[in-house]
mmCIF file with all atom_site columns, C-alpha atoms in Angstrom:
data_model
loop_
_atom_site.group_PDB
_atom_site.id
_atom_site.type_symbol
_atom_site.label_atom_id
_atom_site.label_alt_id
_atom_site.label_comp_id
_atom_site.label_asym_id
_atom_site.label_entity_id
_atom_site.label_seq_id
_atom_site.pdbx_PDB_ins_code
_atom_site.Cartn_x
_atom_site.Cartn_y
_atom_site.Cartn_z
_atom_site.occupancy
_atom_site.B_iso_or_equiv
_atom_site.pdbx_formal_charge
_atom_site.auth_seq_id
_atom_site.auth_comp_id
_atom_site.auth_asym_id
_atom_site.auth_atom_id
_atom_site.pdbx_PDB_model_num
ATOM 1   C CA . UNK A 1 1   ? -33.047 29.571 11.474 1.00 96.00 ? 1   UNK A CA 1
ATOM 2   C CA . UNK A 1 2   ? -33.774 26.066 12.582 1.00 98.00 ? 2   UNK A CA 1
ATOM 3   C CA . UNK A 1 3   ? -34.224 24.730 15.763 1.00 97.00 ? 3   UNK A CA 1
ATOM 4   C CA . UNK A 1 4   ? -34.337 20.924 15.879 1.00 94.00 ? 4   UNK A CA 1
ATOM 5   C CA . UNK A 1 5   ? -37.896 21.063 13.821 1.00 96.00 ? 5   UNK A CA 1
ATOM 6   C CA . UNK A 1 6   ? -38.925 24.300 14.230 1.00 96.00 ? 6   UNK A CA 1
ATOM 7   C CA . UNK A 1 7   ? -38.396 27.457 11.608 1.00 98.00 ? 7   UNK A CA 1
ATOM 8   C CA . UNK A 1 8   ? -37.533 30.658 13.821 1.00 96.00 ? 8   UNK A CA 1
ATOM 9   C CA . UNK A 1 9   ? -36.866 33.899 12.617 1.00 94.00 ? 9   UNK A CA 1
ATOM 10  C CA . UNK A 1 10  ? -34.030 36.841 14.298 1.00 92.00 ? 10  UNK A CA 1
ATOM 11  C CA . UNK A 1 11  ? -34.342 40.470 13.798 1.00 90.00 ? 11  UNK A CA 1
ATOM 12  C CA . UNK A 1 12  ? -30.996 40.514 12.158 1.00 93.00 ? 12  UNK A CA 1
ATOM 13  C CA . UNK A 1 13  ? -27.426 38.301 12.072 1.00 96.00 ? 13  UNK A CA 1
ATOM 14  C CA . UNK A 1 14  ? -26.258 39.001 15.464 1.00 94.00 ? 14  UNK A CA 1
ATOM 15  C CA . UNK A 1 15  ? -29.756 37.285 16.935 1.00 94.00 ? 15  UNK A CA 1
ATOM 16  C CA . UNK A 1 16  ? -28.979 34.168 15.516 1.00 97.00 ? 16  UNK A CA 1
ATOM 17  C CA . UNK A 1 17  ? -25.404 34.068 17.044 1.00 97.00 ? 17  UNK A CA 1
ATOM 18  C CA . UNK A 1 18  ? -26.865 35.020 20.507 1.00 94.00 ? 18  UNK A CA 1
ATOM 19  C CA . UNK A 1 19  ? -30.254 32.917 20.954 1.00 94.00 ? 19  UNK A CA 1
ATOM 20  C CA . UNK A 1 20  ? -29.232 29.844 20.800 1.00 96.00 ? 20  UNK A CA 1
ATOM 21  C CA . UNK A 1 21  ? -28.048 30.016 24.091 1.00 93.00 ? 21  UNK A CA 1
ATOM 22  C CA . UNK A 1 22  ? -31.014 31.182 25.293 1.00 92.00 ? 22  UNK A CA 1
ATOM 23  C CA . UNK A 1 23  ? -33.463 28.379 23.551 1.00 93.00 ? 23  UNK A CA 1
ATOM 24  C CA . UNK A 1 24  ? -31.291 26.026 24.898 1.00 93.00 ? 24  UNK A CA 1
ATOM 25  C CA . UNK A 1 25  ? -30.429 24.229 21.244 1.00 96.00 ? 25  UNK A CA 1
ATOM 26  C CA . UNK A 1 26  ? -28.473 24.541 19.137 1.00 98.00 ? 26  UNK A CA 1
ATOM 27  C CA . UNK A 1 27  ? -29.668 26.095 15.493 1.00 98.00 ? 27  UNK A CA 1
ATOM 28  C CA . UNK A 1 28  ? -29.088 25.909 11.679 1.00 98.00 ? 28  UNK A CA 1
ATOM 29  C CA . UNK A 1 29  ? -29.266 29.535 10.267 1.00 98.00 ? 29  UNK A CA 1
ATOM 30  C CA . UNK A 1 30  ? -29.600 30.196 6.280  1.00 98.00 ? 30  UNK A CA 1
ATOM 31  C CA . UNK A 1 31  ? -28.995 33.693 5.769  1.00 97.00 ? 31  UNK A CA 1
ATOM 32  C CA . UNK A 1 32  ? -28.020 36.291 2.049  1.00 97.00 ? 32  UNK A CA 1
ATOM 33  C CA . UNK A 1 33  ? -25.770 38.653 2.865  1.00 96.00 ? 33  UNK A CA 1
ATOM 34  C CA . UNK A 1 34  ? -26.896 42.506 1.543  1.00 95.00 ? 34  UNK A CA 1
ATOM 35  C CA . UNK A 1 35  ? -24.119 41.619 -1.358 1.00 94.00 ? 35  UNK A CA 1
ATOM 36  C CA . UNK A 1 36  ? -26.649 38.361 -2.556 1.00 97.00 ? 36  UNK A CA 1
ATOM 37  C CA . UNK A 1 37  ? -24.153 35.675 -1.164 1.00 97.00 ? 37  UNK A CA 1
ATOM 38  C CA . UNK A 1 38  ? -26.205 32.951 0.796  1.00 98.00 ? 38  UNK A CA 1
ATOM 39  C CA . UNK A 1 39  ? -24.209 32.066 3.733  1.00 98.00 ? 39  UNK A CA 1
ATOM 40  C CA . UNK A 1 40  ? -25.374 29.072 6.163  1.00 98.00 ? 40  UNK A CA 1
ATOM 41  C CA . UNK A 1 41  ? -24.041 28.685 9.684  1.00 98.00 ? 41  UNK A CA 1
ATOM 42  C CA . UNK A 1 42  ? -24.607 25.788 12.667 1.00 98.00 ? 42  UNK A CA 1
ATOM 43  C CA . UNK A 1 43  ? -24.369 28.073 16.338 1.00 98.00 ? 43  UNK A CA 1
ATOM 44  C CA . UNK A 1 44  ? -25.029 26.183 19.517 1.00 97.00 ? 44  UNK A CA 1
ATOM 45  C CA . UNK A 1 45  ? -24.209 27.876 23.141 1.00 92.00 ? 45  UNK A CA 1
ATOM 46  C CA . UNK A 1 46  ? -20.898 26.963 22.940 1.00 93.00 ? 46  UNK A CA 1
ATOM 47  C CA . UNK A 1 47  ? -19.877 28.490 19.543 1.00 96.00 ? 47  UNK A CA 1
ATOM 48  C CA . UNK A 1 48  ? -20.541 28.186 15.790 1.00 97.00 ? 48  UNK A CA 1
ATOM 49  C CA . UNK A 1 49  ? -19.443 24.910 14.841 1.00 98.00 ? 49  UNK A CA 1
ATOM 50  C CA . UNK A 1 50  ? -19.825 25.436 11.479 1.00 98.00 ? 50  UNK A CA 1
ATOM 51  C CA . UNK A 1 51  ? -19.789 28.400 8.315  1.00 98.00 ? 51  UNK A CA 1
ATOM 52  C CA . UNK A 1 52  ? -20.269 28.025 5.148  1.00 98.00 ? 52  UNK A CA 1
ATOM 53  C CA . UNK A 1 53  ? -17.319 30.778 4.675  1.00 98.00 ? 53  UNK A CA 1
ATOM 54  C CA . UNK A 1 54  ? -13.850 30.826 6.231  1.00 97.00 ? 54  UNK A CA 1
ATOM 55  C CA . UNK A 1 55  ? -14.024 34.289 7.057  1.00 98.00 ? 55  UNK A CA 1
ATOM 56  C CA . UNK A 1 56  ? -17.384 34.782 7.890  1.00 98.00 ? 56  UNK A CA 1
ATOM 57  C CA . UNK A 1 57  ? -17.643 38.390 9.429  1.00 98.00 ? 57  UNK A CA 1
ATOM 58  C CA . UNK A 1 58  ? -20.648 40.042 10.619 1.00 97.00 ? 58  UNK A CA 1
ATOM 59  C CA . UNK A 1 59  ? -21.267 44.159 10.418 1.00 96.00 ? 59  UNK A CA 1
ATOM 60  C CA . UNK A 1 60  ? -22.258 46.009 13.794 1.00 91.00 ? 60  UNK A CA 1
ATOM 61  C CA . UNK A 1 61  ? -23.142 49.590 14.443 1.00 86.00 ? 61  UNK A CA 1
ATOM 62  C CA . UNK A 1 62  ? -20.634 51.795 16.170 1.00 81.00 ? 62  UNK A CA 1
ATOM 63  C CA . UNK A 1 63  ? -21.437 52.724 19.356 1.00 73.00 ? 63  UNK A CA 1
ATOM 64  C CA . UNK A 1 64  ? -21.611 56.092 18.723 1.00 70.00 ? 64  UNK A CA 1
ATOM 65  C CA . UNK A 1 65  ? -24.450 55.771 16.205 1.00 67.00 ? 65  UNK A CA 1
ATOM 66  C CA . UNK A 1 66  ? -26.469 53.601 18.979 1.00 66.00 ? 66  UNK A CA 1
ATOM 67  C CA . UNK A 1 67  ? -28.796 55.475 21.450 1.00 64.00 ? 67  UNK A CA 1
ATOM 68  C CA . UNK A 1 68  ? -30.154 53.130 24.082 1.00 59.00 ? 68  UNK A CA 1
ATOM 69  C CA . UNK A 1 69  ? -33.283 54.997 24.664 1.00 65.00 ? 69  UNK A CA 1
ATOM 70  C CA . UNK A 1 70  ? -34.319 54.666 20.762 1.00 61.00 ? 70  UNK A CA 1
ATOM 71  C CA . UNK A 1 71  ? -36.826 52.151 19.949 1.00 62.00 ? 71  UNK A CA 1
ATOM 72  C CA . UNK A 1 72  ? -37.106 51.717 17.104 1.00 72.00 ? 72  UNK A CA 1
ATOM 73  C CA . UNK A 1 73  ? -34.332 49.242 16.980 1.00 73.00 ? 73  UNK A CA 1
ATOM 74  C CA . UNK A 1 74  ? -34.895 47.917 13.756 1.00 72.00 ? 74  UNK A CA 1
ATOM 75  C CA . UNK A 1 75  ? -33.831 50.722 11.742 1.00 73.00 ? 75  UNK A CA 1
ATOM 76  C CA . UNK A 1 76  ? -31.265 52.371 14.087 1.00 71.00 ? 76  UNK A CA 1
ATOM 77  C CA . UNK A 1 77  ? -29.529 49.183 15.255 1.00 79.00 ? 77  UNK A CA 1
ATOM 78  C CA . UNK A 1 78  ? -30.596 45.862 13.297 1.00 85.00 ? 78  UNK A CA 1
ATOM 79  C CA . UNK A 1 79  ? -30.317 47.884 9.630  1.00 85.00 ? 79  UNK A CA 1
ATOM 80  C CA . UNK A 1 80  ? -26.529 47.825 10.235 1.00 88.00 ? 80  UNK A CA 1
ATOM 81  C CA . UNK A 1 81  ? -25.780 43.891 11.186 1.00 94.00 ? 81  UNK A CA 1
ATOM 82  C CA . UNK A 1 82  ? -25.422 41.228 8.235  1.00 96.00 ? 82  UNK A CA 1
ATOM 83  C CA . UNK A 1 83  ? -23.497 38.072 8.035  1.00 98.00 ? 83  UNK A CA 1
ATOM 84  C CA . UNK A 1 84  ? -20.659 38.551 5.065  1.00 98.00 ? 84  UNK A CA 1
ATOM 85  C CA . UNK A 1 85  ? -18.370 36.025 3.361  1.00 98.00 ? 85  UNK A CA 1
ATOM 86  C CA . UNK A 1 86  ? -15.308 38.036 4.076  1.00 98.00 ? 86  UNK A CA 1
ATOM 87  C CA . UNK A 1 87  ? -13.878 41.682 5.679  1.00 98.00 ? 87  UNK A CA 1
ATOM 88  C CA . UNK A 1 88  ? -13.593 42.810 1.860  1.00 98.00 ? 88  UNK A CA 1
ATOM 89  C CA . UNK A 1 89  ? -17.183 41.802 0.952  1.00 97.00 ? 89  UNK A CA 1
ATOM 90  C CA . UNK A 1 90  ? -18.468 43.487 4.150  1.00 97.00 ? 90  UNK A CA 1
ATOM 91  C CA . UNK A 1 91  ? -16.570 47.076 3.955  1.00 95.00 ? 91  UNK A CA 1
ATOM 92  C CA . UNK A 1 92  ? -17.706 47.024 0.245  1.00 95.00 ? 92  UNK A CA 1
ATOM 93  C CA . UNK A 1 93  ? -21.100 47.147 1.241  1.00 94.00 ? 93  UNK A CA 1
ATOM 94  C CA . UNK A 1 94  ? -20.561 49.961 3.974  1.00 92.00 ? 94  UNK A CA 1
ATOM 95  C CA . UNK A 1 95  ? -18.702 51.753 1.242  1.00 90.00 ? 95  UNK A CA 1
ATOM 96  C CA . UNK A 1 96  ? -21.612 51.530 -0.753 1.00 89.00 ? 96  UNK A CA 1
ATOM 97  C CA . UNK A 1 97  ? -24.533 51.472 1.712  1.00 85.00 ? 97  UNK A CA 1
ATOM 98  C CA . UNK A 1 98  ? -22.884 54.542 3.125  1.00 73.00 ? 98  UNK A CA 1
ATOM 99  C CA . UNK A 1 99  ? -22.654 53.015 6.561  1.00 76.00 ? 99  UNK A CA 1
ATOM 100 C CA . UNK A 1 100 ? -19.943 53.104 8.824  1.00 82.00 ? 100 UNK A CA 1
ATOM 101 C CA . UNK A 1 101 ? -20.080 49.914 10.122 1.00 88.00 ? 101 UNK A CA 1
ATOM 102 C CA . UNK A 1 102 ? -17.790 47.863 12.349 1.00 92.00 ? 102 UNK A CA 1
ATOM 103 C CA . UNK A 1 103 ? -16.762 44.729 10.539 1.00 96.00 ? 103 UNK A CA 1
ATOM 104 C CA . UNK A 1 104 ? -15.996 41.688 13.524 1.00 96.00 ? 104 UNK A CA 1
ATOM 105 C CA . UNK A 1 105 ? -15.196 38.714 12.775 1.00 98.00 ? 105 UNK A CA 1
ATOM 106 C CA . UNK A 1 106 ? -17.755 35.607 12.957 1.00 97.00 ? 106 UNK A CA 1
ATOM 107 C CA . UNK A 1 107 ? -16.194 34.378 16.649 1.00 96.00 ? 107 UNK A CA 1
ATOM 108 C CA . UNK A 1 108 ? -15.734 38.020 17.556 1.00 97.00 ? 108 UNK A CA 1
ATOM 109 C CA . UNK A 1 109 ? -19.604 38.812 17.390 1.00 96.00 ? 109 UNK A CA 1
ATOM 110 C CA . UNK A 1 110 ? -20.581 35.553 18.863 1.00 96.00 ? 110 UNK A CA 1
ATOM 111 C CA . UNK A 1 111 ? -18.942 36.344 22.033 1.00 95.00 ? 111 UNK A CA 1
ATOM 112 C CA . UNK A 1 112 ? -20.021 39.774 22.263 1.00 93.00 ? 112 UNK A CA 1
ATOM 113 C CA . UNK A 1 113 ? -23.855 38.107 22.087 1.00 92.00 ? 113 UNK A CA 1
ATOM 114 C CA . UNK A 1 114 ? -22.796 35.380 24.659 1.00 92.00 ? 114 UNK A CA 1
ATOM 115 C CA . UNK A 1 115 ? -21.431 38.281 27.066 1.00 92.00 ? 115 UNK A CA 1
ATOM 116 C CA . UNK A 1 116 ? -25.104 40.595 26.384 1.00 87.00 ? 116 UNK A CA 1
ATOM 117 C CA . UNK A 1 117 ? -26.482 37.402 27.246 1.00 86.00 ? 117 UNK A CA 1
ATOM 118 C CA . UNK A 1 118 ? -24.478 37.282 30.606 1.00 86.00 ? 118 UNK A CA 1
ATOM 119 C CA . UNK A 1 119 ? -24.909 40.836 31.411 1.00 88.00 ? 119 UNK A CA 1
ATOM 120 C CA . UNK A 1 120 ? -29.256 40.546 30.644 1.00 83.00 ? 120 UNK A CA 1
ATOM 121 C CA . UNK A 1 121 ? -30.521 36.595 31.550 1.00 84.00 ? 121 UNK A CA 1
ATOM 122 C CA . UNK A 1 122 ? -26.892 35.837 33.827 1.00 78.00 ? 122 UNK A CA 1
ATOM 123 C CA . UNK A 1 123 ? -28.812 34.765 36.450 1.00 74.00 ? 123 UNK A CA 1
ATOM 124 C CA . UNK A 1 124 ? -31.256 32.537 34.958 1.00 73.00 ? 124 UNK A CA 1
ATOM 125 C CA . UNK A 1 125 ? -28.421 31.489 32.824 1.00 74.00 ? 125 UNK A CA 1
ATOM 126 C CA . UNK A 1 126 ? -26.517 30.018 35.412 1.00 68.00 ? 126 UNK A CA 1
ATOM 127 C CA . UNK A 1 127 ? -29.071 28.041 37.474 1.00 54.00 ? 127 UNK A CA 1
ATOM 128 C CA . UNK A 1 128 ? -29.833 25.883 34.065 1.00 51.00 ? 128 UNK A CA 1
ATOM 129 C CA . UNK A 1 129 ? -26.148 25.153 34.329 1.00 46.00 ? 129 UNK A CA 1
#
């Protein structure tokens, strides 16, 4: 992802919905989704403001298959979250990938990272307001 002139890297999709808030700038985000599609996104703190695909979706983990005291959140959480050009595209992969994954779309996940956001940094958050 870019930010203004810098190259920054998430763990997975859901990241670079989420941390834009939190750097304060908004952020240009060049991603291939599992399937080989490239998708490209612009998110700023307010929302993405643009998507390279109408129906964007991105894949979460249920919360069943989540444990909070697991750390080794790259391969029990971040494995299951990918940007996808459309719902189809996206259960196709979980069909294949043998992953039941939820499937939300683009605007969904975005405010799910805005409300972590809220719930972990909510006070610092709101005195740069």
């Amino acid at each position: 992802m870019q930010a203004g002139s810098r190259t920054l890297f998430g763990w997975c999709a859901w990241d670079t919905l989420f941390l834009p808030e939190l750097l304060g700038e908004p952020v240009r985000v060049r991603s291939v989704s599992p399937d080989g599609t490239e998708v490209t996104l612009r998110v700023a703190a307010g929302g993405v403001r643009e998507r390279s695909h109408r129906e964007m979706v991105v894949t979460l983990p249920r919360p069943e298959q989540c444990r909070v005291e697991d750390v080794q959140v790259l391969s029990t959480f971040c494995r299951f979250i990918h940007f996808f050009t459309d719902p189809e595209a996206a259960r196709s992969w979980a069909r294949e990938a043998l992953e039941d994954a939820l499937v939300l779309p683009l605007v969904e996940a975005f405010r799910l990272g805005a409300e972590c956001n809220r719930l972990r940094f909510g006070a610092v958050l709101g005195s740069e307001r």
